[in-house]
Coordinates of C-alpha atoms and ligand atoms in Angstrom, one line a residue:
M172 CA 0.1 24.3 3.3
F173 CA -0.2 24.0 -0.2
T174 CA -3.5 26.0 -0.2
Q175 CA -3.7 29.0 -2.7
F176 CA -7.5 30.9 -0.7
S177 CA -8.8 33.5 -2.2
P178 CA -10.2 36.2 0.2
A179 CA -13.8 35.1 -0.6
E180 CA -12.5 31.0 -0.4
Q181 CA -10.7 32.1 2.4
A182 CA -13.9 33.3 4.3
V183 CA -16.0 30.4 3.4
K184 CA -12.8 27.8 3.6
Y185 CA -11.0 28.5 7.0
P186 CA -13.7 30.9 8.6
A187 CA -12.8 32.5 12.1
E188 CA -15.3 30.5 14.2
R189 CA -14.0 27.0 14.4
R190 CA -14.9 25.5 17.5
V191 CA -15.1 21.8 17.9
F192 CA -18.0 21.0 19.3
I193 CA -20.1 17.7 19.6
G194 CA -23.4 17.8 21.1
L195 CA -26.1 14.9 21.5
K196 CA -29.5 14.3 23.0
P197 CA -29.9 13.2 26.2
Y198 CA -31.2 9.8 25.1
V199 CA -28.2 9.2 23.3
W200 CA -26.1 9.7 26.5
W201 CA -28.5 6.9 28.3
T202 CA -27.7 4.8 25.9
F203 CA -24.3 5.2 25.7
A204 CA -24.0 4.9 29.3
G205 CA -26.3 2.1 29.7
L206 CA -24.2 0.1 27.5
V207 CA -21.3 0.9 29.5
A208 CA -22.4 -0.3 32.2
A209 CA -24.3 -3.6 30.9
T210 CA -20.9 -4.5 29.4
V211 CA -18.2 -3.1 31.6
G212 CA -20.1 -2.6 34.4
A213 CA -21.3 -6.0 34.2
A214 CA -17.9 -7.2 34.3
W215 CA -17.0 -5.7 37.3
L216 CA -19.7 -6.9 39.2
Q217 CA -18.7 -10.5 38.2
L218 CA -15.3 -10.1 39.4
A219 CA -16.4 -8.5 42.4
I220 CA -19.5 -11.9 43.0
G221 CA -17.6 -15.1 41.2
G222 CA -13.6 -13.7 40.9
L223 CA -11.7 -13.6 37.5
P224 CA -13.2 -16.3 35.2
A225 CA -11.2 -19.2 33.9
N226 CA -9.2 -18.6 30.6
P227 CA -10.8 -19.8 27.9
G228 CA -9.2 -22.5 25.5
P229 CA -5.7 -24.0 25.7
V230 CA -3.3 -21.8 27.7
G231 CA 0.6 -22.3 28.8
P232 CA 3.1 -23.2 25.5
V233 CA 1.1 -26.1 24.6
L234 CA -0.7 -22.9 22.0
A235 CA 2.2 -22.5 20.3
T236 CA 1.9 -25.9 18.8
A237 CA -0.8 -27.9 19.7
T238 CA -2.8 -26.3 17.1
K239 CA -0.3 -26.6 14.2
E240 CA -3.0 -29.0 12.4
L241 CA -4.9 -26.4 12.1
P242 CA -4.5 -23.3 9.1
H243 CA -2.0 -20.7 10.9
G244 CA 0.2 -18.1 10.0
F245 CA 0.2 -15.4 7.9
P246 CA 0.2 -16.1 4.4
G247 CA 1.3 -13.3 1.6
W248 CA -1.8 -12.5 0.7
V249 CA -3.3 -11.8 4.1
R250 CA -0.8 -9.6 5.1
L251 CA -0.4 -7.2 1.7
S252 CA -4.3 -7.4 2.0
H253 CA -4.2 -6.1 5.5
W254 CA -1.7 -3.3 4.6
V255 CA -3.9 -2.1 1.4
N256 CA -6.8 -2.2 3.9
F257 CA -5.0 0.2 6.4
F258 CA -4.1 2.2 3.6
F259 CA -7.2 2.7 1.9
L260 CA -9.4 2.9 5.0
S261 CA -7.3 5.9 6.4
L262 CA -8.1 7.9 2.8
I263 CA -11.7 6.4 3.0
M264 CA -12.6 7.5 7.0
R265 CA -10.7 11.0 6.7
S266 CA -12.3 11.8 3.1
G267 CA -15.8 10.8 5.4
L268 CA -15.0 13.2 8.4
S269 CA -14.4 16.0 6.0
I270 CA -18.0 14.7 3.9
L271 CA -20.1 14.4 7.3
A272 CA -18.7 18.2 8.2
D273 CA -20.5 19.8 5.6
H274 CA -23.9 18.9 7.1
P275 CA -22.8 18.5 10.7
R276 CA -26.1 16.6 11.8
L277 CA -27.2 13.3 11.9
Y278 CA -30.8 12.6 11.9
W279 CA -33.2 9.1 11.9
N280 CA -36.2 10.3 10.2
N281 CA -36.1 11.8 6.4
G282 CA -37.0 15.5 6.9
C283 CA -33.7 16.5 8.9
S284 CA -35.8 18.6 10.8
P285 CA -33.7 21.1 13.0
D286 CA -33.6 19.9 16.4
S287 CA -34.4 16.6 15.4
E288 CA -30.7 15.6 15.4
W289 CA -29.6 12.8 17.6
I290 CA -25.5 14.0 17.3
R291 CA -24.5 17.5 15.9
F292 CA -21.0 18.6 15.3
T293 CA -22.1 22.4 15.5
P294 CA -22.7 24.2 18.6
H295 CA -25.2 26.1 16.2
K296 CA -28.9 25.9 16.4
V297 CA -30.7 26.3 13.7
P298 CA -32.2 29.9 13.5
R299 CA -35.8 29.8 12.4
D300 CA -36.6 33.8 12.2
R301 CA -34.0 34.2 8.8
V302 CA -32.9 32.9 5.9
Y303 CA -30.0 30.2 7.0
T304 CA -28.6 27.8 4.6
A305 CA -27.0 24.7 4.7
K306 CA -24.5 25.9 3.0
D307 CA -24.0 28.4 6.3
D308 CA -24.5 25.7 8.5
A309 CA -21.0 23.8 7.2
R310 CA -18.6 23.2 9.6
Y311 CA -15.0 23.7 9.6
I312 CA -12.4 20.5 10.0
S313 CA -9.2 20.6 10.4
P314 CA -6.9 19.3 7.6
V315 CA -5.1 16.7 9.6
L316 CA -8.0 14.7 10.3
G317 CA -10.3 15.0 7.8
L318 CA -9.6 15.1 4.1
P319 CA -9.2 17.8 2.7
G320 CA -10.4 19.2 5.7
F321 CA -11.4 23.3 5.8
R322 CA -14.6 24.1 5.0
H323 CA -17.3 23.5 2.7
S324 CA -14.8 20.9 1.1
V325 CA -17.6 18.3 0.2
G326 CA -16.6 18.5 -3.6
I327 CA -13.1 17.0 -3.1
A328 CA -13.9 15.1 -0.2
R329 CA -16.4 13.5 -2.2
C330 CA -13.7 12.5 -4.9
W331 CA -11.3 11.2 -2.5
H332 CA -14.0 8.6 -1.0
F333 CA -15.6 7.5 -4.3
I334 CA -12.0 7.2 -6.1
T335 CA -11.2 4.7 -2.9
V336 CA -14.3 2.9 -1.9
P337 CA -13.8 0.2 -5.4
F338 CA -10.4 -0.3 -4.1
F339 CA -11.3 -1.0 -0.8
I340 CA -14.4 -3.0 -1.5
L341 CA -11.8 -4.8 -4.1
N342 CA -9.3 -5.6 -1.8
G343 CA -11.9 -7.0 0.8
V344 CA -13.5 -9.2 -2.1
I345 CA -10.1 -10.4 -2.5
F346 CA -9.5 -11.1 0.5
I347 CA -12.6 -13.1 1.5
V348 CA -12.4 -15.4 -1.5
L349 CA -8.6 -16.3 -0.5
L350 CA -10.1 -16.9 3.0
L351 CA -12.5 -18.8 2.0
A352 CA -10.9 -21.1 -1.1
T353 CA -8.0 -21.9 1.6
D354 CA -8.5 -23.1 5.3
H355 CA -7.8 -19.7 6.8
W356 CA -11.6 -18.7 6.9
R357 CA -11.4 -21.1 10.2
R358 CA -9.1 -18.6 12.1
L359 CA -11.9 -15.6 11.3
V360 CA -15.3 -17.6 11.4
P361 CA -16.3 -18.8 14.6
T362 CA -17.4 -22.3 14.2
S363 CA -18.9 -22.8 18.1
W364 CA -21.3 -21.1 20.1
S365 CA -18.8 -21.3 22.8
V366 CA -16.8 -18.2 21.2
L367 CA -19.6 -16.0 23.4
P368 CA -19.2 -17.1 26.9
D369 CA -15.5 -17.2 25.4
A370 CA -15.1 -14.0 24.2
W371 CA -17.5 -12.6 27.6
S372 CA -14.6 -14.0 29.2
V373 CA -11.6 -12.8 27.9
F374 CA -13.2 -9.4 28.2
V375 CA -14.3 -9.7 31.5
H376 CA -10.1 -9.8 32.0
Y377 CA -9.8 -6.7 30.0
A378 CA -12.1 -4.5 32.2
T379 CA -10.8 -5.4 34.5
F380 CA -7.4 -5.0 33.8
H381 CA -6.2 -8.2 34.2
W382 CA -4.3 -9.7 31.3
P383 CA -5.8 -13.1 30.0
A384 CA -3.2 -15.5 28.8
E385 CA -2.9 -14.7 25.3
P386 CA -2.6 -17.3 22.7
N387 CA -0.1 -16.8 20.2
G388 CA -2.1 -15.0 16.8
F389 CA 0.5 -16.5 14.9
F390 CA -1.5 -20.4 15.6
R391 CA -5.1 -19.4 17.0
Y392 CA -6.8 -15.7 18.5
N393 CA -8.5 -15.7 21.5
A394 CA -11.9 -16.0 21.1
L395 CA -12.8 -11.3 21.9
Q396 CA -9.9 -11.2 19.4
Q397 CA -11.6 -13.7 16.8
L398 CA -15.1 -12.4 17.4
S399 CA -13.8 -8.8 16.7
Y400 CA -12.2 -9.6 13.1
F401 CA -15.0 -11.8 12.6
T402 CA -17.7 -8.6 13.1
V403 CA -15.2 -6.2 11.0
V404 CA -14.8 -8.5 8.1
F405 CA -18.4 -9.7 7.7
L406 CA -20.4 -7.0 8.9
L407 CA -19.1 -3.8 9.6
A408 CA -17.5 -3.6 6.2
P409 CA -20.6 -4.8 4.5
V410 CA -23.1 -2.1 6.3
A411 CA -20.4 0.3 5.4
L412 CA -21.1 -0.3 1.3
V413 CA -24.7 -1.2 2.1
S414 CA -25.5 2.2 4.0
G415 CA -23.2 4.5 1.6
M416 CA -24.9 3.3 -1.4
A417 CA -28.4 3.7 0.5
M418 CA -27.2 7.3 0.3
S419 CA -27.5 7.5 -3.2
P420 CA -30.3 9.5 -5.2
A421 CA -30.1 7.0 -7.8
V422 CA -30.4 4.3 -6.0
E423 CA -32.9 5.6 -3.7
N424 CA -34.9 6.2 -6.9
R425 CA -34.2 2.6 -8.1
M426 CA -33.7 0.2 -5.4
H427 CA -36.3 1.8 -2.6
W428 CA -36.0 -0.6 -0.4
L429 CA -32.3 -0.5 0.5
P430 CA -32.1 2.6 2.4
K431 CA -35.7 1.1 3.8
L432 CA -33.9 -1.8 5.5
F433 CA -32.3 1.1 7.8
G434 CA -35.4 2.7 7.9
N435 CA -35.5 5.4 5.8
R436 CA -32.1 7.6 4.2
Q437 CA -30.9 9.2 6.9
A438 CA -30.9 6.7 9.6
A439 CA -28.6 4.9 6.6
R440 CA -26.4 8.4 6.8
S441 CA -26.4 7.6 10.8
V442 CA -25.5 3.8 10.5
H443 CA -22.9 4.5 8.0
F444 CA -21.4 7.2 10.7
L445 CA -21.7 4.5 13.6
V446 CA -20.1 1.9 11.3
L447 CA -17.1 4.5 11.4
L448 CA -17.2 5.1 15.0
A449 CA -16.7 1.3 15.0
F450 CA -13.5 1.4 12.8
L451 CA -12.2 4.0 15.0
V452 CA -12.9 1.8 18.1
F453 CA -11.5 -1.1 16.5
L454 CA -8.5 0.6 15.5
V455 CA -7.9 1.9 18.7
I456 CA -8.2 -1.2 20.7
H457 CA -6.6 -3.2 17.8
V458 CA -3.5 -0.8 17.4
A459 CA -3.0 -1.1 21.2
L460 CA -3.3 -4.7 22.3
V461 CA -0.3 -5.6 18.9
V462 CA 1.5 -3.2 20.7
L463 CA 0.8 -4.6 24.4
T464 CA 1.3 -8.3 23.7
G465 CA 4.2 -8.3 21.7
A466 CA 5.0 -5.7 19.8
M467 CA 8.0 -7.2 17.8
R468 CA 6.1 -10.6 17.7
N469 CA 3.2 -9.5 16.5
M470 CA 5.0 -7.0 13.6
N471 CA 6.9 -10.3 12.4
H472 CA 3.6 -11.8 11.9
I473 CA 2.2 -9.1 9.6
I474 CA 5.0 -8.0 8.2
L475 CA 7.4 -11.3 7.7
G476 CA 5.3 -14.0 8.1
T477 CA 7.3 -15.4 10.6
D478 CA 6.8 -15.9 14.2
S479 CA 10.2 -14.6 15.3
L480 CA 11.1 -13.5 18.2
S481 CA 14.2 -11.3 18.2
D482 CA 14.3 -10.1 14.4
W483 CA 13.6 -6.2 14.2
R484 CA 12.9 -6.1 10.4
G485 CA 9.0 -6.4 11.8
I486 CA 9.1 -3.4 13.5
V487 CA 11.5 -1.3 11.4
I488 CA 9.2 -2.4 7.7
G489 CA 5.7 -1.6 9.8
S490 CA 6.7 1.9 11.0
A491 CA 7.9 2.4 7.4
I492 CA 4.5 1.8 5.9
V493 CA 2.9 3.7 8.4
L494 CA 5.1 6.9 7.1
A495 CA 4.5 6.1 3.9
V496 CA 0.7 6.2 4.6
V497 CA 1.5 9.7 5.9
L498 CA 3.6 10.9 3.6
F499 CA 0.6 9.6 0.9
A500 CA -1.7 11.9 3.4
V501 CA 0.8 14.9 2.7
F502 CA 0.6 14.0 -1.0
A503 CA -3.3 13.9 -1.1
H504 CA -3.6 17.3 0.7
W505 CA -1.2 18.7 -2.4
L506 CA -3.2 17.0 -4.9
S507 CA -6.3 18.3 -3.4
W508 CA -5.7 22.0 -3.3
R509 CA -3.0 22.3 -6.3
R510 CA -4.6 19.9 -8.7
P511 CA -8.1 19.4 -7.5
R512 CA -9.4 18.6 -11.8
V513 CA -7.1 15.9 -11.6
L514 CA -8.8 14.0 -9.0
Q515 CA -12.5 15.5 -10.4
R516 CA -11.6 13.3 -13.2
I517 CA -10.1 10.4 -11.9
E518 CA -13.3 10.2 -9.7
V519 CA -15.5 10.3 -12.7
A520 CA -13.7 8.3 -15.1
I521 CA -14.0 5.1 -12.1
N522 CA -17.6 5.6 -10.8
G523 CA -18.9 7.7 -13.6
T524 CA -18.6 4.4 -15.7
L525 CA -19.0 2.1 -12.8
W526 CA -22.6 3.8 -12.6
R527 CA -23.5 3.7 -16.2
L528 CA -22.9 0.2 -16.7
T529 CA -25.1 -1.1 -13.2
I530 CA -28.0 1.4 -11.4
N531 CA -28.9 3.2 -14.4
R532 CA -30.0 0.8 -16.3
L533 CA -32.8 0.3 -14.0
K534 CA -35.2 2.8 -14.1
P535 CA -36.5 5.1 -11.6
K536 CA -39.7 5.2 -9.9
L537 CA -41.6 7.6 -7.6
Y538 CA -42.4 6.3 -4.1
Y539 CA -44.0 9.0 -2.2
R540 CA -46.8 10.2 -1.0
Q541 CA -48.4 13.1 0.7
K542 CA -48.3 11.8 4.1
D543 CA -44.5 11.7 3.4
I544 CA -44.2 15.4 2.8
S545 CA -41.4 16.9 4.9
S546 CA -42.5 19.2 7.9
Y547 CA -39.1 21.1 7.3
F548 CA -36.9 21.6 4.1
W549 CA -33.6 23.1 4.5
M550 CA -32.3 25.8 1.7
N551 CA -29.6 26.0 -0.1
G552 CA -28.0 28.8 -2.7
K553 CA -27.5 32.6 -2.8
M554 CA -30.5 34.8 -2.6
P555 CA -30.7 36.6 -6.1
Q556 CA -29.4 40.3 -5.0
S557 CA -30.0 41.7 -8.8
E558 CA -32.1 44.7 -9.0
E559 CA -33.8 42.9 -12.1
W560 CA -35.4 40.0 -9.9
R561 CA -36.1 41.8 -6.9
L562 CA -38.4 44.4 -9.2
L563 CA -40.0 40.8 -10.8
A564 CA -40.1 39.4 -7.4
D565 CA -42.0 42.9 -6.0
Q566 CA -44.8 42.4 -8.4
S567 CA -45.5 38.7 -8.0
F568 CA -43.1 38.1 -11.3
R569 CA -45.7 39.5 -13.9
D570 CA -43.6 40.8 -15.9
Y571 CA -41.1 37.9 -15.7
R572 CA -40.6 35.9 -19.0
L573 CA -38.3 33.0 -19.8
S574 CA -36.1 33.1 -22.3
V575 CA -35.4 29.4 -24.5
G576 CA -33.0 29.9 -27.1
G577 CA -29.5 28.2 -28.1
M578 CA -29.6 25.9 -31.0
V579 CA -33.3 25.7 -31.5
E580 CA -35.5 26.2 -34.7
H581 CA -37.8 27.9 -32.2
P582 CA -36.2 30.0 -29.3
V583 CA -39.4 31.7 -26.9
Q584 CA -39.9 34.1 -24.4
L585 CA -42.6 32.4 -21.9
S586 CA -44.8 34.2 -18.9
L587 CA -45.3 32.4 -15.8
A588 CA -49.5 32.5 -17.2
D589 CA -48.2 31.1 -20.8
L590 CA -46.5 28.0 -18.3
Q591 CA -49.4 27.4 -16.2
A592 CA -51.4 27.5 -19.3
M593 CA -49.8 24.6 -20.3
G594 CA -50.6 22.1 -17.5
M595 CA -49.6 21.0 -14.4
Q596 CA -47.5 18.0 -13.6
Q597 CA -47.3 17.0 -9.9
Q598 CA -44.6 14.9 -8.2
I599 CA -43.2 14.2 -4.7
T600 CA -40.1 13.0 -4.5
M601 CA -37.1 13.0 -2.3
H602 CA -34.6 15.9 -2.6
H603 CA -30.6 14.9 -2.2
C604 CA -28.5 17.5 -1.2
I605 CA -24.8 16.6 -2.1
Q606 CA -23.8 18.2 1.7
G607 CA -26.0 15.0 3.3
W608 CA -29.4 16.2 4.4
T609 CA -32.4 15.1 2.4
G610 CA -36.1 16.7 2.4
I611 CA -39.7 15.3 0.6
A612 CA -41.7 18.0 -1.3
E613 CA -44.6 17.7 -3.8
W614 CA -43.1 19.8 -6.5
G615 CA -45.9 21.0 -9.5
G616 CA -44.4 22.6 -12.9
I617 CA -44.6 22.0 -16.6
P618 CA -42.4 18.8 -17.5
M619 CA -39.1 20.0 -19.7
R620 CA -40.1 17.8 -22.3
R621 CA -42.9 20.2 -23.5
I622 CA -40.6 22.5 -24.0
V623 CA -38.3 20.8 -25.7
E624 CA -41.2 20.3 -28.0
I625 CA -41.7 23.6 -28.3
V626 CA -38.5 25.0 -29.2
R627 CA -37.1 22.1 -31.0
P628 CA -33.7 21.5 -30.7
K629 CA -31.6 21.6 -34.1
P630 CA -29.1 18.5 -34.5
G631 CA -26.2 18.6 -32.4
A632 CA -28.0 20.1 -29.3
T633 CA -27.1 17.6 -26.8
V634 CA -26.6 19.4 -24.1
V635 CA -28.9 22.3 -21.9
A636 CA -28.0 25.0 -19.6
F637 CA -30.3 26.4 -17.0
F638 CA -28.8 30.1 -15.7
S639 CA -29.9 31.7 -12.3
F640 CA -31.0 34.8 -11.5
G641 CA -28.8 34.3 -8.3
E642 CA -25.4 33.9 -7.8
G643 CA -22.8 31.2 -6.8
L644 CA -20.9 31.0 -4.0
Y645 CA -17.8 32.8 -4.6
G646 CA -20.0 35.3 -7.1
G647 CA -21.3 34.7 -10.8
A648 CA -24.1 33.9 -11.6
Y649 CA -25.1 30.5 -11.0
Y650 CA -25.8 27.8 -13.5
D651 CA -26.0 24.2 -14.2
T652 CA -26.5 22.3 -17.3
H653 CA -28.3 18.5 -18.3
T654 CA -28.2 16.0 -20.8
L655 CA -31.1 16.7 -23.3
D656 CA -31.8 12.9 -22.6
N657 CA -32.1 13.8 -18.6
C658 CA -34.7 16.6 -19.8
L659 CA -36.7 14.3 -21.7
K660 CA -37.3 11.8 -18.2
P661 CA -40.7 12.4 -16.8
G662 CA -39.1 13.5 -13.2
C663 CA -37.9 16.9 -15.4
I664 CA -39.8 19.7 -14.5
L665 CA -39.9 23.4 -14.7
A666 CA -41.6 24.0 -11.1
W667 CA -43.5 26.6 -9.9
E668 CA -45.3 25.3 -7.1
M669 CA -44.1 23.4 -4.2
N670 CA -46.1 21.8 -1.6
Y671 CA -49.2 22.3 -3.2
S672 CA -48.7 26.4 -2.7
P673 CA -46.7 28.7 -5.3
L674 CA -42.7 28.7 -5.2
P675 CA -42.0 30.4 -2.5
V676 CA -38.7 32.9 -3.2
E677 CA -36.3 31.3 -1.1
H678 CA -37.0 27.9 -2.8
G679 CA -36.3 29.1 -6.1
A680 CA -39.0 31.7 -7.4
P681 CA -40.2 32.5 -10.2
L682 CA -38.9 28.9 -11.4
R683 CA -37.0 26.2 -10.3
L684 CA -35.6 22.8 -11.7
R685 CA -36.3 19.4 -10.5
V686 CA -34.3 16.7 -11.8
E687 CA -35.6 14.1 -9.8
N688 CA -32.7 11.4 -9.1
Q689 CA -29.7 13.6 -9.6
L690 CA -28.3 15.9 -6.7
G691 CA -29.9 18.8 -5.4
Y692 CA -27.0 21.2 -6.7
K693 CA -28.3 20.2 -10.5
M694 CA -31.8 21.7 -9.9
V695 CA -31.5 25.3 -10.8
K696 CA -33.2 28.3 -8.5
W697 CA -34.4 31.4 -9.6
I698 CA -33.8 30.1 -13.1
R699 CA -33.6 33.5 -15.7
S700 CA -32.7 31.8 -18.8
I701 CA -32.5 27.8 -20.4
E702 CA -29.8 27.5 -23.6
F703 CA -29.4 24.4 -25.9
L704 CA -25.8 23.8 -26.4
D705 CA -23.7 21.0 -28.2
S706 CA -20.9 21.2 -25.2
S707 CA -21.4 22.0 -21.8
K708 CA -17.5 22.6 -21.9
K709 CA -18.7 26.3 -23.8
I710 CA -19.8 27.6 -20.7
G711 CA -18.4 28.8 -17.8
E712 CA -15.5 27.2 -16.9
G713 CA -16.3 24.0 -19.1
F714 CA -16.8 21.8 -16.1
G715 CA -20.9 21.2 -16.3
G716 CA -21.8 23.7 -13.8
K717 CA -21.5 26.3 -11.4
N718 CA -20.3 24.3 -8.4
E719 CA -18.5 22.1 -10.8
D720 CA -16.3 24.7 -11.9
D721 CA -15.6 26.2 -8.1
E722 CA -16.2 23.1 -5.4
Y723 CA -14.8 20.2 -8.0
Y724 CA -18.8 18.6 -7.3
D725 CA -18.9 15.5 -9.2
L726 CA -18.9 15.7 -13.2
L727 CA -21.6 13.5 -13.7
A728 CA -24.1 13.4 -10.7
D729 CA -26.5 12.1 -13.5
S730 CA -26.9 9.0 -11.5
Ligands
MTE109 N1 -29.3 29.6 -8.3 C1 -29.3 28.7 -7.4 N2 -29.6 27.5 -7.4 C2 -29.5 26.2 -6.9 C3 -28.7 26.3 -5.6 C4 -27.3 27.7 -5.6 O1 -26.6 27.8 -4.7 N3 -28.1 29.2 -6.7 N4 -27.9 25.4 -4.8 C5 -28.2 24.0 -4.9 C6 -28.1 23.5 -4.2 S1 -26.8 22.7 -3.7 C7 -29.5 22.4 -3.8 S2 -29.5 21.8 -2.7 C8 -30.6 22.7 -4.2 C9 -31.8 23.0 -2.9 O2 -32.7 23.5 -3.2 P1 -33.8 24.1 -1.8 O3 -33.3 25.3 -1.1 O4 -35.0 24.7 -2.4 O5 -33.8 23.4 -0.8 O6 -31.3 24.2 -4.7 C10 -29.9 24.0 -5.8 N5 -29.9 25.0 -6.6
MO110 MO1 -27.2 21.1 -2.3

């Protein structure tokens, strides 16, 4: 529905092989089994030995009135933020799944070496005997589940994720501020340690299929319920936020301690996923209990703000809201495949601005040392197919000439030997692919600043375009652009060395770009020529790069 794939896109987006697969390392199974045994098992054991524990807290009819001195009910702002939250969370979770499918493996180590993942959502092991790119590894996900779904849709998925996240956070902040400004925090925040044994007693009831005497949520939540709501608001949401930020190359380069909070960047990604899982589990149980403990009354609480037992309007309006969210999902699907540029532009308007005002003002730093270098480094991009490159490669790039031109005073043609004679800068950095994998490597080459000094850009030249011998995913020369400013930064080099050896062909020989603190796709491999321009709009489709043109990647990964 709504998609118009060309045959080339069809092959990428909707492959013949779309099997759903989840593979876990044995220790993950054991951990999971251990957790279930320690909770559900312990509940059954307690039931068998000591019988069902007493109901915690006041029970019976007294519940509805006895706690009236405490804050109760559901003021308008609680009801509104609840549904706004539901709307944004549905978009964030679904786009998150689409992002995950683009590199369907999760690790605890920065190098992402094959077979070190604790969970994978692909039936395939990484073959070691042939070129296998991260893009080959991307998985199909149904557009019903993922936003926008299909295979390798990370560009559009990121647009959705990052457009919605600021609103989700804003809604959460407003909610928490009002919670604290009114007395309502007392409904969510436990104020006595007795909440723990009480919550356990409630859990023993649920886990052994007994109903605890439920208090009326209009006045008070049961202990387990309070603890879960508290955890979602004050633990899951902040951890989602911080682990999400920890994945950004811009953050990694400036606030190295943030990913460190989780151990490393890939651990942050794993935690980000575990939070998604926790949200999902919460959602399922929450909705089930809302329905099972008095659907009509509960819906009147959260829709009308009344404690009515006979008003149908709560259920009717609630269902209408859910329907509206589903209809929006259909609209989102249409927007994704028919008007993706709109999304791409909104994304940059919101986050480009937010980034510029905040993180971009801090200075990036290099952190890594030789001992951090990853044993494996994923590769991406289509190897050049042209006769021209093949001939050059066959002779170890002896006849290679890098041509640098465009709006410059002094266009040049430089051989590898010319470049190497100018000296070499080495740096050890973490590479962040937009798909989700990372790798740490040493890179050696000439700073772009030196090239700029030699060619002397004419006034008005503000953009530098890098063209590759290789092609993009759907054909056409691969290229990307950077601001001249960015090319002058210390981390921007044309590299011919990787891990103290000549740059391997699969990683971009003879020359590749390194622009640390940017995402991987901005770092053109197999560079053929460089051109200085006054605008990136004049080349390709005008979006600043091959992947920006074809895959709706962020216009400004400049971060
Ligand atoms: N010519 C060309 N350069 C490219 C690409 C490509 O497809 N073609 N892919 C980019 C992407 S998405 C990434 S993550 C990095 C990967 O670099 P590596 O293969 O050395 O890991 O190269 C970038 N440079
Ligand atoms: Mo990438």
